[in-house]
């Protein structure tokens, strides 16, 4: 539910931004016809741009879900133990003399 | 590297499988990914999957990886018949495979026929002199036979070619520590810290060896590395907190006449002591009195 709302808001933000771009281009075309300078987009378009920015940013933060931690000492990422060196594993340990009493066989 | 989330996940899966819930295949995959050594459980649950025809066919092509994993676990638990059967099946499926040949040589090692295994490994190395795993198995065999100096020699030769293999550096460091050749062990740990500076356990081992060597400079460096362990683990490593206390008191004993950095080191020691007491109160409150008396004796002697 939250994800689809985020999607909708994101799409809305993109639509607002593209509408602002289109209206700026049109405004500039109009000024060219009237042979005036182009100081910048009109105030309404600037407000529209800011609104589009806010919508897009909110959607970008909501849609991906929970962010993963990057701290090496956070509770999830903390390295607890090194891998046992299995390349150097030797079989000459005390389990050799005290074998585990399991009647296990590969049945085929 | 096993992180905290992975460790909790492993323990949870292990409990689940032990108490009869499903999830044996996920447990085996996790053990393989994390490279931990749980040979008994791998053998028991791996065989339960392999002996069941339905479960085996649902694995598809991954059943051969499972055969390999169960074969190694069987060798570790000294069930050599199981290992022989698994390897026989693997050999039938992959007749020209070097990986299976390596397993067969490991089986010879596990049986104790060192000379034949040595012959097999040398023949593998003639075909491909740069096979890392075979080199390491030769070192492991020398270590298993008790020929520690031979193992050191092989391992040094291996590290001259493959200098980036940090598992091998760690193995060499542990061998040196077992022989009390601490200066060489210090060199190995320095290599490890250079290649993996964010792993706090290497810093911890380095600091331990420096503290064992003793001498004022080594103790000061050891204190710095214990502090970096605390930094990297967010204060959760009890051994490093103890290390700081012991280093400060040992430095204080050695440098009795000089009053250079008294305040700073005392502050660090008292902070570490407070952190230790808080940790003990939370996790082992009945041992708190032992801890406070031990810390007090450290402070008095410094």
Short mmCIF file of C-alpha atoms in Angstrom, two decimals:
data_model
loop_
_atom_site.label_atom_id
_atom_site.label_comp_id
_atom_site.label_asym_id
_atom_site.label_seq_id
_atom_site.Cartn_x
_atom_site.Cartn_y
_atom_site.Cartn_z
CA UNK A 1 0.00 0.00 0.00
CA UNK A 2 2.76 2.41 0.93
CA UNK A 3 4.75 1.32 -2.09
CA UNK A 4 1.97 1.99 -4.56
CA UNK A 5 1.35 5.40 -2.95
CA UNK A 6 5.07 6.10 -3.33
CA UNK A 7 4.92 5.06 -6.98
CA UNK A 8 1.92 7.32 -7.65
CA UNK A 9 3.58 10.27 -5.94
CA UNK A 10 6.76 9.62 -7.92
CA UNK A 11 4.95 9.52 -11.22
CA UNK A 12 3.07 12.67 -10.25
CA UNK A 13 6.36 14.41 -9.46
CA UNK A 14 7.82 13.44 -12.84
CA UNK A 15 4.67 14.68 -14.61
CA UNK A 16 4.84 18.01 -12.73
CA UNK A 17 8.51 18.43 -13.67
CA UNK A 18 7.89 17.71 -17.34
CA UNK A 19 4.90 20.10 -17.35
CA UNK A 20 7.13 22.79 -15.84
CA UNK A 21 9.75 22.17 -18.55
CA UNK A 22 7.11 22.39 -21.30
CA UNK A 23 5.63 25.60 -19.96
CA UNK A 24 9.11 27.17 -19.68
CA UNK A 25 9.83 26.32 -23.31
CA UNK A 26 6.46 27.77 -24.36
CA UNK A 27 7.07 30.95 -22.30
CA UNK A 28 10.45 31.40 -23.98
CA UNK A 29 8.85 30.93 -27.41
CA UNK A 30 6.27 33.57 -26.54
CA UNK A 31 8.98 36.00 -25.40
CA UNK A 32 10.87 35.40 -28.67
CA UNK A 33 7.76 36.38 -30.63
CA UNK A 34 7.39 39.52 -28.54
CA UNK A 35 11.18 40.10 -28.88
CA UNK A 36 11.89 40.45 -25.19
CA UNK A 37 14.66 38.96 -23.10
CA UNK A 38 14.31 35.76 -21.20
CA UNK A 39 15.21 36.45 -17.56
CA UNK A 40 14.10 33.08 -16.29
CA UNK A 41 10.95 31.04 -15.98
CA UNK A 42 7.93 32.74 -14.38
CA UNK A 43 7.29 32.47 -10.67
CA UNK A 44 4.54 29.89 -11.01
CA UNK A 45 6.86 27.58 -12.92
CA UNK A 46 9.52 27.93 -10.21
CA UNK A 47 6.97 26.94 -7.57
CA UNK A 48 5.92 24.04 -9.79
CA UNK A 49 9.56 22.94 -10.06
CA UNK A 50 10.03 22.96 -6.30
CA UNK A 51 6.84 21.00 -5.84
CA UNK A 52 7.98 18.42 -8.39
CA UNK A 53 11.33 18.17 -6.61
CA UNK A 54 9.68 17.52 -3.25
CA UNK A 55 7.37 14.85 -4.70
CA UNK A 56 10.16 13.03 -6.53
CA UNK A 57 12.47 13.03 -3.51
CA UNK A 58 9.77 11.74 -1.20
CA UNK A 59 8.95 8.95 -3.66
CA UNK A 60 12.65 8.05 -4.08
CA UNK A 61 13.04 7.63 -0.34
CA UNK A 62 9.80 5.73 0.25
CA UNK A 63 9.67 3.27 -2.66
CA UNK A 64 12.89 1.25 -2.13
CA UNK A 65 11.93 0.25 1.42
CA UNK A 66 14.23 -0.01 4.45
CA UNK A 67 17.80 1.04 3.76
CA UNK A 68 20.62 -1.33 4.81
CA UNK A 69 23.10 -0.10 7.39
CA UNK A 70 26.64 0.68 6.19
CA UNK A 71 28.32 1.13 9.56
CA UNK A 72 30.82 -1.68 10.18
CA UNK A 73 30.01 -1.58 13.87
CA UNK A 74 26.24 -1.52 13.63
CA UNK A 75 24.51 -4.46 15.20
CA UNK A 76 23.86 -6.26 11.89
CA UNK A 77 27.19 -5.74 10.19
CA UNK A 78 29.46 -6.42 13.14
CA UNK A 79 31.90 -9.18 12.25
CA UNK A 80 31.54 -11.83 14.90
CA UNK A 81 33.91 -14.55 13.81
CA UNK A 82 36.30 -15.29 11.00
CA UNK A 83 35.58 -18.26 8.71
CA UNK A 84 37.26 -21.48 9.85
CA UNK A 85 40.17 -22.10 7.50
CA UNK A 86 38.62 -24.99 5.63
CA UNK A 87 41.40 -25.13 3.05
CA UNK A 88 43.81 -26.14 5.77
CA UNK A 89 41.44 -28.52 7.53
CA UNK A 90 43.13 -31.62 8.92
CA UNK A 91 41.39 -34.84 9.77
CA UNK A 92 43.93 -35.94 12.33
CA UNK A 93 41.98 -34.66 15.35
CA UNK A 94 40.60 -36.42 18.38
CA UNK A 95 37.34 -37.34 16.61
CA UNK A 96 39.48 -39.89 14.86
CA UNK A 97 39.87 -41.90 18.05
CA UNK A 98 36.44 -41.10 19.47
CA UNK A 99 34.20 -41.57 16.46
CA UNK A 100 30.64 -40.34 16.61
CA UNK A 101 28.26 -43.24 17.18
CA UNK A 102 26.07 -42.72 14.18
CA UNK A 103 24.91 -45.56 11.97
CA UNK A 104 24.79 -43.45 8.88
CA UNK A 105 25.17 -44.89 5.45
CA UNK A 106 24.55 -43.66 1.95
CA UNK A 107 21.74 -45.89 0.83
CA UNK A 108 22.42 -46.36 -2.85
CA UNK B 1 33.45 -13.22 7.66
CA UNK B 2 30.48 -14.10 9.72
CA UNK B 3 28.45 -11.05 10.66
CA UNK B 4 26.03 -10.86 13.57
CA UNK B 5 22.89 -11.20 11.43
CA UNK B 6 24.37 -14.21 9.65
CA UNK B 7 25.28 -15.80 12.97
CA UNK B 8 21.77 -15.37 14.36
CA UNK B 9 20.34 -16.73 11.14
CA UNK B 10 22.64 -19.76 11.32
CA UNK B 11 21.73 -20.47 14.93
CA UNK B 12 18.05 -20.10 14.20
CA UNK B 13 18.21 -22.50 11.24
CA UNK B 14 20.26 -24.92 13.29
CA UNK B 15 17.67 -24.94 16.10
CA UNK B 16 14.90 -25.32 13.59
CA UNK B 17 16.50 -28.30 11.89
CA UNK B 18 17.51 -29.90 15.20
CA UNK B 19 13.98 -29.75 16.54
CA UNK B 20 12.46 -31.43 13.52
CA UNK B 21 11.30 -28.48 11.47
CA UNK B 22 12.23 -28.41 7.77
CA UNK B 23 14.87 -26.18 6.21
CA UNK B 24 17.77 -28.64 6.05
CA UNK B 25 18.73 -27.54 2.53
CA UNK B 26 18.81 -23.85 3.51
CA UNK B 27 20.93 -24.70 6.54
CA UNK B 28 23.40 -26.61 4.36
CA UNK B 29 23.56 -23.74 1.86
CA UNK B 30 24.21 -21.25 4.64
CA UNK B 31 26.96 -23.42 6.13
CA UNK B 32 28.57 -23.65 2.71
CA UNK B 33 28.33 -19.89 2.15
CA UNK B 34 29.72 -18.92 5.56
CA UNK B 35 32.42 -21.63 5.45
CA UNK B 36 31.89 -22.77 9.02
CA UNK B 37 32.83 -26.21 10.17
CA UNK B 38 29.74 -28.05 11.39
CA UNK B 39 30.63 -31.51 10.18
CA UNK B 40 28.32 -33.63 12.36
CA UNK B 41 25.19 -31.70 11.51
CA UNK B 42 26.11 -31.42 7.83
CA UNK B 43 26.63 -35.18 7.71
CA UNK B 44 23.38 -36.00 9.48
CA UNK B 45 21.12 -33.64 7.55
CA UNK B 46 22.95 -34.01 4.26
CA UNK B 47 22.53 -37.77 4.36
CA UNK B 48 18.85 -37.35 5.25
CA UNK B 49 18.39 -35.39 2.04
CA UNK B 50 20.55 -37.67 -0.10
CA UNK B 51 18.92 -40.88 1.06
CA UNK B 52 15.46 -39.60 0.22
CA UNK B 53 14.93 -40.05 -3.52
CA UNK B 54 12.25 -37.38 -3.80
CA UNK B 55 14.30 -34.68 -2.04
CA UNK B 56 17.38 -35.64 -4.01
CA UNK B 57 15.72 -35.28 -7.38
CA UNK B 58 14.22 -31.93 -6.37
CA UNK B 59 17.74 -30.55 -5.98
CA UNK B 60 18.58 -31.00 -9.64
CA UNK B 61 22.17 -30.29 -10.53
CA UNK B 62 22.97 -29.02 -7.05
CA UNK B 63 23.01 -32.54 -5.66
CA UNK B 64 26.67 -32.92 -6.69
CA UNK B 65 27.70 -29.94 -4.56
CA UNK B 66 25.83 -31.60 -1.72
CA UNK B 67 27.69 -34.86 -2.34
CA UNK B 68 30.97 -33.00 -2.11
CA UNK B 69 29.94 -31.22 1.09
CA UNK B 70 28.73 -34.46 2.70
CA UNK B 71 31.91 -36.28 1.60
CA UNK B 72 34.12 -33.71 3.33
CA UNK B 73 31.92 -33.72 6.45
CA UNK B 74 32.05 -37.52 6.54
CA UNK B 75 35.83 -37.45 6.38
CA UNK B 76 35.85 -34.99 9.25
CA UNK B 77 33.59 -37.24 11.34
CA UNK B 78 35.67 -40.28 10.41
CA UNK B 79 32.77 -42.05 8.60
CA UNK B 80 35.04 -43.13 5.78
CA UNK B 81 32.51 -45.50 4.18
CA UNK B 82 30.04 -42.70 3.58
CA UNK B 83 32.82 -40.58 2.13
CA UNK B 84 33.97 -43.40 -0.14
CA UNK B 85 30.44 -43.96 -1.44
CA UNK B 86 29.88 -40.26 -2.14
CA UNK B 87 33.18 -39.99 -3.96
CA UNK B 88 32.45 -43.10 -5.98
CA UNK B 89 29.15 -41.58 -7.16
CA UNK B 90 30.84 -38.30 -7.99
CA UNK B 91 33.54 -40.12 -9.94
CA UNK B 92 30.87 -41.95 -11.96
CA UNK B 93 29.19 -38.68 -12.81
CA UNK B 94 32.38 -36.71 -13.57
CA UNK B 95 35.05 -39.18 -14.72
CA UNK B 96 37.68 -36.64 -15.77
CA UNK B 97 37.29 -34.17 -12.97
CA UNK B 98 40.24 -32.83 -10.96
CA UNK B 99 37.92 -31.71 -8.21
CA UNK B 100 36.88 -35.31 -7.62
CA UNK B 101 40.54 -36.35 -7.79
CA UNK B 102 41.25 -33.86 -5.04
CA UNK B 103 38.49 -35.38 -2.93
CA UNK B 104 39.97 -38.83 -3.45
CA UNK B 105 43.37 -37.58 -2.30
CA UNK B 106 41.72 -36.02 0.77
CA UNK B 107 40.13 -39.38 1.52
CA UNK B 108 43.60 -40.95 1.46
CA UNK B 109 44.70 -38.25 3.88
CA UNK B 110 41.78 -38.95 6.19
CA UNK B 111 42.57 -42.66 6.17
CA UNK B 112 46.13 -41.91 7.20
CA UNK B 113 47.97 -43.15 4.11
CA UNK B 114 50.22 -40.11 3.95
CA UNK B 115 52.62 -41.41 1.30
CA UNK B 116 49.90 -42.19 -1.25
CA UNK B 117 48.22 -38.84 -0.66
CA UNK B 118 51.58 -37.10 -1.11
CA UNK B 119 52.07 -38.98 -4.40
CA UNK B 120 48.60 -37.94 -5.59
CA UNK B 121 49.17 -34.29 -4.70
CA UNK B 122 52.58 -34.23 -6.42
CA UNK B 123 51.07 -35.67 -9.59
CA UNK B 124 48.35 -32.98 -9.52
CA UNK B 125 50.99 -30.31 -9.09
CA UNK B 126 53.03 -31.64 -12.02
CA UNK B 127 50.03 -31.14 -14.30
CA UNK B 128 49.23 -27.73 -12.89
CA UNK B 129 51.95 -26.18 -10.71
CA UNK B 130 49.78 -23.20 -9.80
CA UNK B 131 46.88 -25.02 -8.19
CA UNK B 132 46.28 -23.12 -4.95
CA UNK B 133 44.12 -25.66 -3.19
CA UNK B 134 46.58 -28.52 -3.73
CA UNK B 135 49.41 -26.43 -2.29
CA UNK B 136 47.31 -25.73 0.77
CA UNK B 137 46.38 -29.40 1.18
CA UNK B 138 50.07 -30.27 1.14
CA UNK B 139 50.68 -27.79 3.95
CA UNK B 140 47.74 -29.21 5.88
CA UNK B 141 49.12 -32.74 5.45
CA UNK B 142 52.52 -31.71 6.76
CA UNK B 143 50.79 -30.14 9.74
CA UNK B 144 48.69 -33.26 10.35
CA UNK B 145 51.78 -35.47 10.37
CA UNK B 146 53.34 -33.28 13.03
CA UNK B 147 56.00 -31.91 10.70
CA UNK B 148 55.42 -28.28 11.66
CA UNK B 149 58.72 -26.94 10.29
CA UNK B 150 57.97 -28.62 6.96
CA UNK B 151 54.52 -27.02 6.98
CA UNK B 152 56.08 -23.61 7.63
CA UNK B 153 58.52 -24.12 4.77
CA UNK B 154 55.79 -25.13 2.30
CA UNK B 155 53.56 -22.28 3.46
CA UNK B 156 56.32 -19.71 3.04
CA UNK B 157 57.00 -20.97 -0.48
CA UNK B 158 53.27 -20.78 -1.23
CA UNK B 159 53.05 -17.23 0.10
CA UNK B 160 55.99 -16.13 -2.05
CA UNK B 161 53.85 -16.92 -5.09
CA UNK B 162 50.39 -16.09 -3.80
CA UNK B 163 50.95 -13.12 -1.55
CA UNK B 164 47.32 -12.02 -1.46
CA UNK B 165 45.91 -15.14 0.16
CA UNK B 166 44.88 -13.92 3.57
CA UNK B 167 43.70 -17.33 4.78
CA UNK B 168 47.23 -18.60 4.31
CA UNK B 169 48.70 -15.62 6.18
CA UNK B 170 46.33 -16.31 9.04
CA UNK B 171 47.28 -19.98 9.10
CA UNK B 172 50.99 -19.08 9.14
CA UNK B 173 50.43 -16.60 11.97
CA UNK B 174 48.62 -19.22 14.04
CA UNK B 175 51.39 -21.78 13.43
CA UNK B 176 54.02 -19.25 14.57
CA UNK B 177 52.03 -18.42 17.68
CA UNK B 178 51.74 -22.13 18.50
CA UNK B 179 55.53 -22.36 18.25
CA UNK B 180 55.95 -19.14 20.29
CA UNK B 181 57.79 -17.44 17.41
CA UNK B 182 55.98 -14.19 18.16
CA UNK B 183 58.06 -11.82 16.05
CA UNK B 184 57.24 -13.74 12.88
CA UNK B 185 53.60 -13.96 13.92
CA UNK B 186 53.57 -10.18 14.30
CA UNK B 187 54.78 -9.84 10.70
CA UNK B 188 52.00 -12.13 9.44
CA UNK B 189 49.32 -10.23 11.33
CA UNK B 190 50.65 -6.96 9.94
CA UNK B 191 50.16 -8.36 6.43
CA UNK B 192 46.60 -9.32 7.35
CA UNK B 193 45.78 -5.89 8.73
CA UNK B 194 47.23 -4.28 5.59
CA UNK B 195 45.04 -6.33 3.28
CA UNK B 196 41.85 -6.27 5.40
CA UNK B 197 41.93 -3.21 7.64
CA UNK B 198 38.26 -3.26 8.51
CA UNK B 199 38.19 -6.69 10.13
CA UNK B 200 38.52 -6.04 13.88
CA UNK B 201 39.55 -9.60 14.71
CA UNK B 202 42.91 -9.21 12.96
CA UNK B 203 43.61 -6.08 15.01
CA UNK B 204 42.67 -8.01 18.13
CA UNK B 205 45.00 -10.91 17.38
CA UNK B 206 47.82 -8.46 16.54
CA UNK B 207 47.32 -6.63 19.81
CA UNK B 208 47.30 -9.93 21.72
CA UNK B 209 50.63 -11.01 20.21
CA UNK B 210 52.18 -7.59 20.87
CA UNK B 211 51.01 -7.69 24.47
CA UNK B 212 52.54 -11.16 24.83
CA UNK B 213 55.86 -9.94 23.45
CA UNK B 214 56.02 -7.20 26.07
CA UNK B 215 58.35 -4.22 26.20
CA UNK B 216 57.22 -0.63 26.46
CA UNK B 217 56.85 0.13 22.72
CA UNK B 218 54.96 -3.08 22.02
CA UNK B 219 52.60 -2.42 24.92
CA UNK B 220 51.83 1.06 23.67
CA UNK B 221 51.17 -0.21 20.15
CA UNK B 222 49.02 -2.99 21.59
CA UNK B 223 46.96 -0.44 23.48
CA UNK B 224 46.43 1.52 20.25
CA UNK B 225 45.24 -1.59 18.43
CA UNK B 226 42.90 -2.61 21.25
CA UNK B 227 41.45 0.88 20.98
CA UNK B 228 40.97 0.45 17.23
CA UNK B 229 39.13 -2.84 17.86
CA UNK B 230 36.76 -1.02 20.21
CA UNK B 231 36.28 1.60 17.51
CA UNK B 232 35.55 -0.95 14.80
CA UNK B 233 33.14 -3.05 16.85
CA UNK B 234 31.30 -0.17 18.52
CA UNK B 235 32.49 -1.17 21.97
CA UNK B 236 31.02 -4.66 21.91
CA UNK B 237 34.25 -6.63 22.11
CA UNK B 238 34.92 -7.57 25.75
CA UNK B 239 38.42 -8.84 25.05
CA UNK B 240 39.55 -5.48 23.76
CA UNK B 241 38.19 -3.69 26.83
CA UNK B 242 40.13 -6.06 29.08
CA UNK B 243 43.16 -5.57 26.83
CA UNK B 244 43.13 -1.82 27.39
CA UNK B 245 43.01 -2.25 31.13
CA UNK B 246 45.87 -4.75 31.19
CA UNK B 247 48.02 -2.71 28.80
CA UNK B 248 47.58 0.46 30.81
CA UNK B 249 48.52 -1.24 34.05
CA UNK B 250 51.51 -3.00 32.43
CA UNK B 251 52.73 0.31 30.93
CA UNK B 252 52.29 1.96 34.29
CA UNK B 253 54.40 -0.73 35.93
CA UNK B 254 57.18 -0.46 33.36
CA UNK B 255 57.30 3.32 33.30
CA UNK B 256 57.02 3.95 37.01
CA UNK B 257 59.24 7.01 37.17
CA UNK B 258 57.97 8.89 34.11
CA UNK B 259 54.75 10.89 34.47
CA UNK B 260 54.24 11.78 30.82
CA UNK B 261 50.71 10.88 29.76
CA UNK B 262 49.16 9.99 33.06
CA UNK B 263 45.82 11.72 32.80
CA UNK B 264 44.96 10.52 29.32
CA UNK B 265 45.76 6.88 29.92
CA UNK B 266 43.99 6.87 33.28
CA UNK B 267 40.90 8.32 31.66
CA UNK B 268 40.96 5.66 28.96
CA UNK B 269 41.39 2.91 31.54
CA UNK B 270 38.54 4.15 33.70
CA UNK B 271 36.26 4.45 30.66
CA UNK B 272 37.10 0.90 29.62
CA UNK B 273 36.50 -0.33 33.17
CA UNK B 274 33.09 1.37 33.30
CA UNK B 275 32.13 -0.15 29.95
CA UNK B 276 33.18 -3.60 31.20
CA UNK B 277 31.16 -3.26 34.40
CA UNK B 278 28.08 -2.20 32.46
CA UNK B 279 28.47 -5.16 30.11
CA UNK B 280 28.88 -7.63 32.99
CA UNK B 281 25.92 -6.18 34.87
CA UNK B 282 23.81 -6.79 31.81
CA UNK B 283 25.03 -10.22 30.80
CA UNK B 284 26.54 -11.95 33.84
CA UNK B 285 25.54 -10.07 37.03
CA UNK B 286 26.72 -12.80 39.39
CA UNK B 287 30.31 -12.37 38.19
CA UNK B 288 30.30 -8.60 38.66
CA UNK B 289 32.05 -8.77 42.05
CA UNK B 290 34.89 -10.85 40.54
CA UNK B 291 35.29 -8.23 37.84
CA UNK B 292 35.42 -5.28 40.24
CA UNK B 293 38.06 -6.90 42.46
CA UNK B 294 40.17 -7.80 39.40
CA UNK B 295 39.96 -4.26 38.03
CA UNK B 296 40.82 -2.79 41.43
CA UNK B 297 43.96 -4.94 41.69
CA UNK B 298 44.99 -3.74 38.21
CA UNK B 299 44.63 -0.11 39.22
CA UNK B 300 46.51 -0.54 42.50
CA UNK B 301 49.54 -2.16 40.86
CA UNK B 302 49.90 0.56 38.19
#
